[in-house]
Coordinates of C-alpha atoms in Angstrom, one line a residue:
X1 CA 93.5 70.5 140.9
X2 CA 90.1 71.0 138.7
X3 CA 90.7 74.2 136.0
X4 CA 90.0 76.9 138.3
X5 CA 86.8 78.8 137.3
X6 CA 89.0 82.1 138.2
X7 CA 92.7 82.4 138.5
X8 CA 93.9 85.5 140.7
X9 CA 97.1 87.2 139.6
X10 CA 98.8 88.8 142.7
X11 CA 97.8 88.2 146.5
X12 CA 98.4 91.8 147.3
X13 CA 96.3 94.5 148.5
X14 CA 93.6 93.2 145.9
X15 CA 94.3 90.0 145.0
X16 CA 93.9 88.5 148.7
X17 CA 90.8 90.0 149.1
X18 CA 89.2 88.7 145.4
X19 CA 90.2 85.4 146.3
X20 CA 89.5 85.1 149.9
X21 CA 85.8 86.4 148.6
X22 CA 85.3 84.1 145.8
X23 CA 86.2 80.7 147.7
X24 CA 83.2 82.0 150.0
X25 CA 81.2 80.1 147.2
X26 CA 81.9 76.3 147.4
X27 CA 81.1 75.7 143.7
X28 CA 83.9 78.4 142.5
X29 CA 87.3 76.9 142.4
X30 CA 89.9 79.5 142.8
X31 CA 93.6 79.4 142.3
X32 CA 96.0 82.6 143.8
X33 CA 98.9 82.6 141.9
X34 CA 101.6 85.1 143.6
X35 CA 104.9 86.0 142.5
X36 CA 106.6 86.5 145.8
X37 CA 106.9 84.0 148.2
X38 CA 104.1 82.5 150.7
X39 CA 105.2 82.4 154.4
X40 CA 103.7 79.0 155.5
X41 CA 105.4 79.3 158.9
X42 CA 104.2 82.9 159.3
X43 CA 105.3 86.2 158.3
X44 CA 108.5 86.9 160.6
X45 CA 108.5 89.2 163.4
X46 CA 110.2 92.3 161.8
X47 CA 108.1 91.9 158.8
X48 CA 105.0 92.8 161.1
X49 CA 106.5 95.1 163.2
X50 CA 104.4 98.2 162.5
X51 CA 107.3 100.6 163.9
X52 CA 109.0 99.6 161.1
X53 CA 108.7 100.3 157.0
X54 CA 110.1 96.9 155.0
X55 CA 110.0 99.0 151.8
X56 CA 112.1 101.8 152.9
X57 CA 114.7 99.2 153.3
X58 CA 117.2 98.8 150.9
X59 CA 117.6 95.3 149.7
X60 CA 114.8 94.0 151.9
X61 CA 113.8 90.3 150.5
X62 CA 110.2 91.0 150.2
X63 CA 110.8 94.0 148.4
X64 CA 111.1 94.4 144.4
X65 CA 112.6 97.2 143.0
X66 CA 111.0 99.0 140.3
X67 CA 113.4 101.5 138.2
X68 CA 111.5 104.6 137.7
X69 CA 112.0 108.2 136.5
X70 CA 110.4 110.7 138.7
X71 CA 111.2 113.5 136.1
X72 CA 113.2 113.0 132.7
X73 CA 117.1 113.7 134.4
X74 CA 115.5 112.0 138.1
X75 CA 116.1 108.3 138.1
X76 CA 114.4 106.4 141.3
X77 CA 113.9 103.2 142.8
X78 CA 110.2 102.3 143.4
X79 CA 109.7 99.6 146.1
X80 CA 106.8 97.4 145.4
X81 CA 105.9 94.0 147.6
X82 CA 106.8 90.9 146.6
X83 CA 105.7 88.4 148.8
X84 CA 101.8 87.8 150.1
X85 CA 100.0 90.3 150.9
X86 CA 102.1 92.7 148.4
X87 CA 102.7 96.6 149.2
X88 CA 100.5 95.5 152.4
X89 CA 103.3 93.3 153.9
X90 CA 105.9 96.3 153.9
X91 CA 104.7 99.7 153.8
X92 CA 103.5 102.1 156.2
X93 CA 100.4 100.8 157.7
X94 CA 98.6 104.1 156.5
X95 CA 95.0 103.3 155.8
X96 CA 93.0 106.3 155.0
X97 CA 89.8 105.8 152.7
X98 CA 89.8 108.1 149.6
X99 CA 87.8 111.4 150.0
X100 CA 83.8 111.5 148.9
X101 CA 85.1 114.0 146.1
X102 CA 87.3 111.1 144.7
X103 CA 84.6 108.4 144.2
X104 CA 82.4 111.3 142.9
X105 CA 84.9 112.0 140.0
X106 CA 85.5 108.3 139.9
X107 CA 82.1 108.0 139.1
X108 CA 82.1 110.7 136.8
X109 CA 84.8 109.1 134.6
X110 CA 83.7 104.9 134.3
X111 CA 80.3 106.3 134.0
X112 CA 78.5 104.3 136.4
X113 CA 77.3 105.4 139.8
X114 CA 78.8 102.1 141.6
X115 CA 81.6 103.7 142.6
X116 CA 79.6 106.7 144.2
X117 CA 80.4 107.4 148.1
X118 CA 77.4 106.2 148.5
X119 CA 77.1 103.4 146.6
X120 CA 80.8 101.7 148.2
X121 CA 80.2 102.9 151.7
X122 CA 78.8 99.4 153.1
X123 CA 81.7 97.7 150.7
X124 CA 84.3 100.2 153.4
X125 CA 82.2 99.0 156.0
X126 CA 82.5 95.3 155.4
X127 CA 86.7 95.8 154.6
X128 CA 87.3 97.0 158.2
X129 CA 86.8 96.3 161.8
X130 CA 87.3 100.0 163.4
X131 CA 88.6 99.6 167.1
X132 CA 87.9 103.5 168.1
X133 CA 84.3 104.1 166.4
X134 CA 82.7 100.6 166.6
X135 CA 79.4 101.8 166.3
X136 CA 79.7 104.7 164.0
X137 CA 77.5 104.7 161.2
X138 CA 80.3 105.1 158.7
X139 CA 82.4 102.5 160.3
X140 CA 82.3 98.5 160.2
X141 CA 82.9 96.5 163.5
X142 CA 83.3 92.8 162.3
X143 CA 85.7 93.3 159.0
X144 CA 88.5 91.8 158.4
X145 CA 91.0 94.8 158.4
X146 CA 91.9 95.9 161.9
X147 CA 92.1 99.7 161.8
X148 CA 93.7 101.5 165.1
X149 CA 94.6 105.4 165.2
X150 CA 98.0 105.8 166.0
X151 CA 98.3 107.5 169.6
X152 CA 99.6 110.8 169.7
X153 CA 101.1 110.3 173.2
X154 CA 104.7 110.4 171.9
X155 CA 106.4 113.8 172.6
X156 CA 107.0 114.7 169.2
X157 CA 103.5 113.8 168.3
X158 CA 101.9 116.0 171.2
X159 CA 103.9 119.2 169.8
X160 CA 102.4 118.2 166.3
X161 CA 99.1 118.6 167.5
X162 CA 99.7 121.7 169.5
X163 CA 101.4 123.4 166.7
X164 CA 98.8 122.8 164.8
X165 CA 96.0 124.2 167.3
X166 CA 98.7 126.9 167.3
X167 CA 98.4 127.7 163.5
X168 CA 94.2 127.4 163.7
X169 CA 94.1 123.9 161.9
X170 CA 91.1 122.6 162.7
X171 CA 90.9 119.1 164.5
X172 CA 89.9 116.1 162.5
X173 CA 89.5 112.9 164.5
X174 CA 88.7 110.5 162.4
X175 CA 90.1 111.1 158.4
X176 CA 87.8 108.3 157.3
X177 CA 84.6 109.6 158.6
X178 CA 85.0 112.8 155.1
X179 CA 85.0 115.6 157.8
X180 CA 86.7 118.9 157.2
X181 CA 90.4 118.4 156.4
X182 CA 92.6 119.0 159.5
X183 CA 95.2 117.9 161.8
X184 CA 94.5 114.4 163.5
X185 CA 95.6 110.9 163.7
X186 CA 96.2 108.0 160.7
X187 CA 94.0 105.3 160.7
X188 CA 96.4 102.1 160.4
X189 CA 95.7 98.4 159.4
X190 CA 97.7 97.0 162.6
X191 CA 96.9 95.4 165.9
X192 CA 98.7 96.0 169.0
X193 CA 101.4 97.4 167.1
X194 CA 101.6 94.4 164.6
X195 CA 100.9 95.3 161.0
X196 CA 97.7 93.0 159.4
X197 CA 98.4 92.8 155.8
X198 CA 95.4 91.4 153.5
X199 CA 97.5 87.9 153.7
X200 CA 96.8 88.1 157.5
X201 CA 93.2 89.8 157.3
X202 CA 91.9 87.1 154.6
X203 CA 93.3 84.2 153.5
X204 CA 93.4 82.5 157.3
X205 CA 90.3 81.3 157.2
X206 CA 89.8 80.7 153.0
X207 CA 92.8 78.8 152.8
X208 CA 90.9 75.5 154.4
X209 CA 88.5 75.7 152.2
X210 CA 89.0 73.2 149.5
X211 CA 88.3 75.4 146.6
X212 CA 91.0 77.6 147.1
X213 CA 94.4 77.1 146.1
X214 CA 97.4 79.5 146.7
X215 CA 100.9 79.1 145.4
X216 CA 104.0 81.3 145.5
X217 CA 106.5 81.7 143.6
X218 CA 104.6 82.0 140.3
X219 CA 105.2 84.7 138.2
X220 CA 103.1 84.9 135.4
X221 CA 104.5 86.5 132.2
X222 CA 101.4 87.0 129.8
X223 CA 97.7 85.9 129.5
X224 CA 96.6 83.5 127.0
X225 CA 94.1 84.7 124.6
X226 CA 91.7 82.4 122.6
X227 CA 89.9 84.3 119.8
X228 CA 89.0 86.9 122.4
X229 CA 88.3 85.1 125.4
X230 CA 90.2 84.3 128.4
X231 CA 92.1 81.0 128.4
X232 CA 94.6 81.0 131.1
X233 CA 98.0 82.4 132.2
X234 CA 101.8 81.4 131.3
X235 CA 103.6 81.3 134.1
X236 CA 107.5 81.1 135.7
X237 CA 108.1 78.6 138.4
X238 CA 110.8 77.2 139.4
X239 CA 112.4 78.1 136.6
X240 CA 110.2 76.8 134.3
X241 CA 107.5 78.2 132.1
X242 CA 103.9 76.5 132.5
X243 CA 100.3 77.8 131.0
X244 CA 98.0 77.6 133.6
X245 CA 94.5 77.1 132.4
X246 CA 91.6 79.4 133.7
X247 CA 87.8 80.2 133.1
X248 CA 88.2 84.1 133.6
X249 CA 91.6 85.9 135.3
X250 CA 91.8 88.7 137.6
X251 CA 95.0 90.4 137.4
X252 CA 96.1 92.1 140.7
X253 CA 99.5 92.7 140.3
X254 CA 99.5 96.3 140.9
X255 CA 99.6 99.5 139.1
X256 CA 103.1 99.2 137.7
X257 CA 103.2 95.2 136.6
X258 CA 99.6 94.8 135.5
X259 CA 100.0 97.2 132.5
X260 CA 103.0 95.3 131.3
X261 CA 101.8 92.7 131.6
X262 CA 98.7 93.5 130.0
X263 CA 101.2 94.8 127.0
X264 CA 102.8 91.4 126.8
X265 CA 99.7 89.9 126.2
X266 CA 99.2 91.8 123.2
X267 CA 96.4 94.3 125.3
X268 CA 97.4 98.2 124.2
X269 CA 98.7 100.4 122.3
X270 CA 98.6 98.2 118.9
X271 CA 101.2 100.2 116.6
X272 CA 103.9 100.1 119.2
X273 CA 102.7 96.7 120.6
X274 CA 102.9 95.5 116.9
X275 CA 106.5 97.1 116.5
X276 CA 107.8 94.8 119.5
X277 CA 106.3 91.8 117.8
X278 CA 103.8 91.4 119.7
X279 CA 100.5 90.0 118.4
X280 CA 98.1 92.6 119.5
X281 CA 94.7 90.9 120.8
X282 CA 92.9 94.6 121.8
X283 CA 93.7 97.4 120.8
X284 CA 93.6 99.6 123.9
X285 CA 96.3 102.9 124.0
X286 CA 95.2 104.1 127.6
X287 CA 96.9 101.1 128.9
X288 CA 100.0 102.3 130.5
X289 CA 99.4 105.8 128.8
X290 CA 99.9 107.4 131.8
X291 CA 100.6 107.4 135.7
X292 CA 99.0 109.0 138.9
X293 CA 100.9 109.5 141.6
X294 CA 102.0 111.7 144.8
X295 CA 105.2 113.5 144.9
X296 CA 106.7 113.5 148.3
X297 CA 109.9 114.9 150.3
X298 CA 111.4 115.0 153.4
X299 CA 111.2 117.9 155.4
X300 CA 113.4 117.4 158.5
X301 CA 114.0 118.5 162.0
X302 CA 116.9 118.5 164.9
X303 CA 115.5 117.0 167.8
X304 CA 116.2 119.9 171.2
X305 CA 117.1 116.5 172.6
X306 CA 117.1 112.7 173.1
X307 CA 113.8 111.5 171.7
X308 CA 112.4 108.1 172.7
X309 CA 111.3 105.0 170.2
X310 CA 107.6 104.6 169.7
X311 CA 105.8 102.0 171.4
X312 CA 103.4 101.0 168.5
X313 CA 103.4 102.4 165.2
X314 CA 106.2 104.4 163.3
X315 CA 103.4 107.0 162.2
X316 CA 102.8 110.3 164.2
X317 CA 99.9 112.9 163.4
X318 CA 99.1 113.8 159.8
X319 CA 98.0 117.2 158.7
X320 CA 96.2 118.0 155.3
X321 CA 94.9 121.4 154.1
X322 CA 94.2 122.9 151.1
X323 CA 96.3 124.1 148.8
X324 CA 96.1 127.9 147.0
X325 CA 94.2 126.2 144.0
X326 CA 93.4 122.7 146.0
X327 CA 89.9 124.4 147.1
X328 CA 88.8 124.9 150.4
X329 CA 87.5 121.3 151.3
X330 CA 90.1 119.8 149.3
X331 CA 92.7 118.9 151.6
X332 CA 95.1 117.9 148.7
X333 CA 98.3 118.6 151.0
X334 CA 99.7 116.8 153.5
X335 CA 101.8 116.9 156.3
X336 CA 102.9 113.3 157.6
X337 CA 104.7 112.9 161.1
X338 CA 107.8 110.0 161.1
X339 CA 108.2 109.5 164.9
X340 CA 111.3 107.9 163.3
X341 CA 114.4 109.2 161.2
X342 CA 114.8 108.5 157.9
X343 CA 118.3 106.4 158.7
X344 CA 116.1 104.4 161.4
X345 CA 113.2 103.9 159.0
X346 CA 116.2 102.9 155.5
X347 CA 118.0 100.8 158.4
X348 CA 115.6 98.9 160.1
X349 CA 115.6 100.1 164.0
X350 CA 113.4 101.6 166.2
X351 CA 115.9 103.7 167.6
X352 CA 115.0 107.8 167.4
X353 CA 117.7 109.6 169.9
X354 CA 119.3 112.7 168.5
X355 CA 119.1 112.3 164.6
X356 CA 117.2 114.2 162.2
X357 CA 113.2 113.3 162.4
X358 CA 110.9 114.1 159.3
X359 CA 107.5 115.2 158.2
X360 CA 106.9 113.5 154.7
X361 CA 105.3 116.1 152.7
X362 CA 103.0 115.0 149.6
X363 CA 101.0 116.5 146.9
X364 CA 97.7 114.7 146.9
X365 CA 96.1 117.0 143.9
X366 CA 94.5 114.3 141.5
X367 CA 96.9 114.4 138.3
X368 CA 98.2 112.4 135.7
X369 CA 101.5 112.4 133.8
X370 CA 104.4 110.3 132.1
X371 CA 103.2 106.8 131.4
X372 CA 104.6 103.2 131.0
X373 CA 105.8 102.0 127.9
X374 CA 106.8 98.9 127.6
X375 CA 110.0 98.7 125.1
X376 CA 110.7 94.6 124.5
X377 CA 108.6 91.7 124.3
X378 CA 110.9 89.8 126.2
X379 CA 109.3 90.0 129.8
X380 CA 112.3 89.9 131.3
X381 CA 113.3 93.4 130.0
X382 CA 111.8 96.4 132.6
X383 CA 109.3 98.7 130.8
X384 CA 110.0 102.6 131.0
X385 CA 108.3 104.4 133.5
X386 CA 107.8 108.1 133.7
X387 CA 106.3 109.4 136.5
X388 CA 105.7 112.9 134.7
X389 CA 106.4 115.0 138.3
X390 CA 107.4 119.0 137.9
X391 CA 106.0 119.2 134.9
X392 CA 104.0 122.0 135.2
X393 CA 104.4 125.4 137.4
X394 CA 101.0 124.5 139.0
X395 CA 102.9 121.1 139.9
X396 CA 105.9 123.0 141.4
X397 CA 103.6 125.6 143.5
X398 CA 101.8 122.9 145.2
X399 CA 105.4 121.3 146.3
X400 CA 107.0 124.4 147.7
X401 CA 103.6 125.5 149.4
X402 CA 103.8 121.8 151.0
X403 CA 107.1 122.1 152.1
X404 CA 106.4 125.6 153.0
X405 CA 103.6 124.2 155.4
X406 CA 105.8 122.2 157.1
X407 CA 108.4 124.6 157.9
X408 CA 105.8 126.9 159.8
X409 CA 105.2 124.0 162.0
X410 CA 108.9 123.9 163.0
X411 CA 108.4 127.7 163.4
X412 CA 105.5 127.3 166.2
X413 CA 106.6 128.1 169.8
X414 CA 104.6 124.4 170.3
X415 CA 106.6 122.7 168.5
X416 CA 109.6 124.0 169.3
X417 CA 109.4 122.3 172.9
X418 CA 111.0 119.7 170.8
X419 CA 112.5 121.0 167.9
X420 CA 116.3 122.1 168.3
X421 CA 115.4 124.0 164.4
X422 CA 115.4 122.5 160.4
X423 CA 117.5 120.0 159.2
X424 CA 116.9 120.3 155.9
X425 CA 116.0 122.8 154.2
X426 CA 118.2 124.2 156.3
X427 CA 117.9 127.7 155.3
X428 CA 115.0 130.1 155.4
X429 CA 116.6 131.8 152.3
X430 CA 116.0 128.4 150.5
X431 CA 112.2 127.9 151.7
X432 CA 111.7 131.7 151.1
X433 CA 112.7 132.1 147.6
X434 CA 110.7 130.2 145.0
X435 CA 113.6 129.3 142.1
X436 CA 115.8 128.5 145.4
X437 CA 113.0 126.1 146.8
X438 CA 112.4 124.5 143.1
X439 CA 115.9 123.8 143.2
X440 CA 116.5 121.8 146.8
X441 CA 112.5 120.4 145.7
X442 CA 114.5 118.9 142.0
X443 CA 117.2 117.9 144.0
X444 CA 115.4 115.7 147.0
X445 CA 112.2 114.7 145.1
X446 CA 110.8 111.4 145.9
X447 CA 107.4 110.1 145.9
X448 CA 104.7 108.6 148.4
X449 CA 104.5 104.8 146.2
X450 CA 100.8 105.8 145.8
X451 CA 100.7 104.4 142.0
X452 CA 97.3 104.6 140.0
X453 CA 95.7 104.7 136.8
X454 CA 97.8 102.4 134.5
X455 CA 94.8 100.5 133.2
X456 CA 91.8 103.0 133.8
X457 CA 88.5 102.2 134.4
X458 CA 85.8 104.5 131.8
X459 CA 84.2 104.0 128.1
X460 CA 87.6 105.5 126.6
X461 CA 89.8 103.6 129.1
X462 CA 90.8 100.0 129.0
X463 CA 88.2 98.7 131.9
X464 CA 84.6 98.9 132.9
X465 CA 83.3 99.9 136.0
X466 CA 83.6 96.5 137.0
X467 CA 87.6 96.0 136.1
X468 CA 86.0 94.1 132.8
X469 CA 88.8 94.4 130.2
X470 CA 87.5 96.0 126.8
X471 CA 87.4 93.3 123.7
X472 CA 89.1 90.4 126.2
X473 CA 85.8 88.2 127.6
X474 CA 86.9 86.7 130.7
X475 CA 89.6 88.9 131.9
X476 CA 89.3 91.6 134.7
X477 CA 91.9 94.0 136.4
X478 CA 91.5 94.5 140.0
X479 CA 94.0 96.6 141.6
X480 CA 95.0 100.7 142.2
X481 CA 95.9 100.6 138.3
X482 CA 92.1 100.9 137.4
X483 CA 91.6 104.2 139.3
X484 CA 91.6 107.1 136.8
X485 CA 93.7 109.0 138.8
X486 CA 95.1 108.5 142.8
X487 CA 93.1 109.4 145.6
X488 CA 92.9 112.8 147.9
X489 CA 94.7 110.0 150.2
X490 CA 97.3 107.1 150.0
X491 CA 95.5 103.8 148.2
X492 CA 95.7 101.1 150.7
X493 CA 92.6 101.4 152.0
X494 CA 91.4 102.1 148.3
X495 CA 93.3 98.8 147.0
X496 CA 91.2 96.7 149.6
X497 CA 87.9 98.4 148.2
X498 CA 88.8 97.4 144.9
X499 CA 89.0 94.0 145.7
X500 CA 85.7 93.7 147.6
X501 CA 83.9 95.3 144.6
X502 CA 85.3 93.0 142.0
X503 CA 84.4 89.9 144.1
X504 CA 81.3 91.1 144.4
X505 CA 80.7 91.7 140.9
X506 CA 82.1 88.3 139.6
X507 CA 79.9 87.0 142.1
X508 CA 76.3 88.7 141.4
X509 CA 77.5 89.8 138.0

């Protein structure tokens, strides 16, 4: 093939869209290079099964694990997508658009009011085709993205809602129409219970068109860098290493590989880059400097009895609400419903029955912490992550008054119609004592894979407003890693946005 005029790293939540965007333009050739593999048969039947999580399976083959520490003494296994489509292809189908308050701050920090609320509302619009509010004006109809709200018909989800009209939560229909915070149902990117990853939602079409090229199984190790211009990639195939010429790059490859890779590249911190042996090409510290993220755990429940498999999604109701310092329209906790247990979601069934269900509480409060250093030029080598969680009291008060929230749903008369009483905690000595609650929170901490702000966007971060990389012409970063900090919701939705916006501006720069 011709030297692509842009070469897209990753064909994840971002990356799929970028290219699927640019090959609209006949005279741009565009190559997708993706590390994972690309299904030409079709994705298999399991992996779009939207009752089912691939990433909370261990040692699923579209899955890479990522070590991780959540706190200094809590190692943990981040699961990231490694196939097309990334994260999309095997996690939860959750698609909630940030809150109005996040592109605001957003805004605020890259200095440029194109990523105002109102400014990327018709870019939302033109990501998703919104089956219950076709013709809202917030909502798109013809989109790519299928979005379906998952029924709360199942028993355990109809107790969710009543416990929550029980404990005065207001309703909120629709979380991507930026109504008061409430109970309600998740928007989801799936179809008649079939999750529709950004492979499925974008690249059917574009991959006929003869500009566009897409190959798997290419992992690319570092950027080549010309006297500060773009020049191509280096990348692993096959077990070879081949440099893969390029006009400009977009690198996509999420908020935990784009920084190191970025770092390999000589694009960082320069004294520590330098003491690696790396020949530093920009000298940019906030890359990898630190990480944004939402703690989560798993508050659980006995079922009173025998509970059947849902019909179409895995996902129940979701509740968010303010925490004590959160604000009142905030919303910065949540309360997700599993219609599944935790051994059915790790093992791969739809089976519910008897076993322990969970709510899968989160701290949404916008924060950063830790970092990613990278600690050998050898790409091969993992860098250190630090997810920073705990590490304040403000950080532990928010946890326990999140787990705190879901334990007085247990508590409703509503809910307990289904609920036999807690799994775990298991005691109300541990969820009414604060050093008792910090301790079983230490023990069972996990987090909600909602990485951002690895490579952020701002005149003191690494990126423009338009994912332009500072002192490298020709190179762009298009993923979750260029958000300053994570959303008032999970990313997906978010990660799409992202990718829209940068076609757009590599199109009508």
């Amino acid at each position: 093939m011709p030297i692509p005029d842009v070469l897209v790293v990753g064909g994840g939540g971002s990356g799929a869209v970028v290219a699927s965007r640019l090959s609209e333009d006949a005279d741009c050739e565009v190559l997708l290079l993706e590390a994972g593999p690309v299904p030409h048969g079709g994705f298999p039947d399991a992996s779009l099964d939207a009752r089912l999580v691939p990433g909370a399976q261990p040692g699923h083959p579209d899955v890479r694990p990522v070590p991780v520490h959540l706190t200094p003494q809590h190692p943990y296994t981040a699961p990231r997508g490694r196939v097309l489509g990334g994260s999309t292809t095997v996690n939860g189908g959750y698609f909630i658009r940030a809150r109005r308050s996040d592109f605001a701050r957003w805004a605020g920090q890259a200095g440029d009011a194109r990523w105002s609320y109102e400014r990327v509302l018709p870019f939302l619009r033109a990501t998703e085709a919104d089956f219950d509010h076709p013709d809202g004006p917030v909502h798109g109809a013809a989109g790519p993205m299928p979005v379906r709200r998952a029924p709360l018909d199942h028993p355990a989800a109809v107790a969710f809602a009543a416990a929550a009209r029980e404990l005065g939560y207001p309703l909120e229909a629709d979380k991507n129409a930026q109504d008061q915070p409430g109970f309600g149902p998740v928007p989801t990117n799936t179809r008649a219970g079939r999750r529709v990853n950004t492979a499925l939602a974008y690249l059917p079409g574009a991959v006929a068109r003869p500009n566009l090229t897409v190959r798997g199984e290419h992992t690319v190790r570092s950027i080549v860098i010309d006297r500060g211009r773009v020049a191509g990639v280096v990348a692993e195939h096959a077990g070879r290493r081949v440099v893969v010429p390029a006009g400009e790059v977009v690198v996509c490859a999420g908020a935990l590989v784009t920084p190191h890779l970025l770092h390999l590249s000589g694009i960082g911190p320069a004294r520590r880059l330098a003491g690696l042996g790396i020949d530093v090409v920009a000298d940019l510290p906030s890359v990898g400097a630190a990480i944004s993220d939402h703690p989560q755990l798993a508050v659980t429940w006995q079922p009173r009895h025998s509970l059947a498999a849902p019909v179409s999604t895995w996902l129940g109701g979701v509740l968010h609400l303010a925490s004590s310092s959160g604000g009142q329209s905030a919303g910065d906790l949540e309360v997700l419903q599993s219609l599944l247990p935790l051994t059915a979601l790790t093992g791969g069934t739809v089976a519910a029955g008897r076993a322990a269900s969970a709510f899968l509480v989160s701290v949404l409060t916008p924060r950063r912490g830790g970092g990613l250093r990278t600690v050998s030029a050898d790409p091969g080598v993992p860098p250190r992550i630090d997810y920073g969680y705990l590490a304040t009291p403000d950080d532990r008060r928010r946890l326990r008054e999140a787990v705190r929230a879901a334990s007085r749903v247990l508590d409703t008369a509503a809910f307990g119609e289904v609920c036999a009483g807690p799994a775990e905690p298991s005691h109300r000595r541990v969820i009414d004592d604060d050093r008792a609650l910090d301790q079983w929170v230490r023990t069972y901490l996990g987090t909600a894979q909602h990485t951002c702000g690895t490579v952020p966007m701002g005149p003191h971060g690494a990126v423009d407003a338009h994912g332009r990389v500072h002192g490298v012409t020709g190179l762009r970063v298009a993923d979750t890693s260029v958000l300053p900090d994570a959303p008032l919701r999970g990313p997906a939705a978010t990660a799409v946005l992202i990718g829209e916006l940068a076609a757009e501006s590599l199109r009508h720069p």
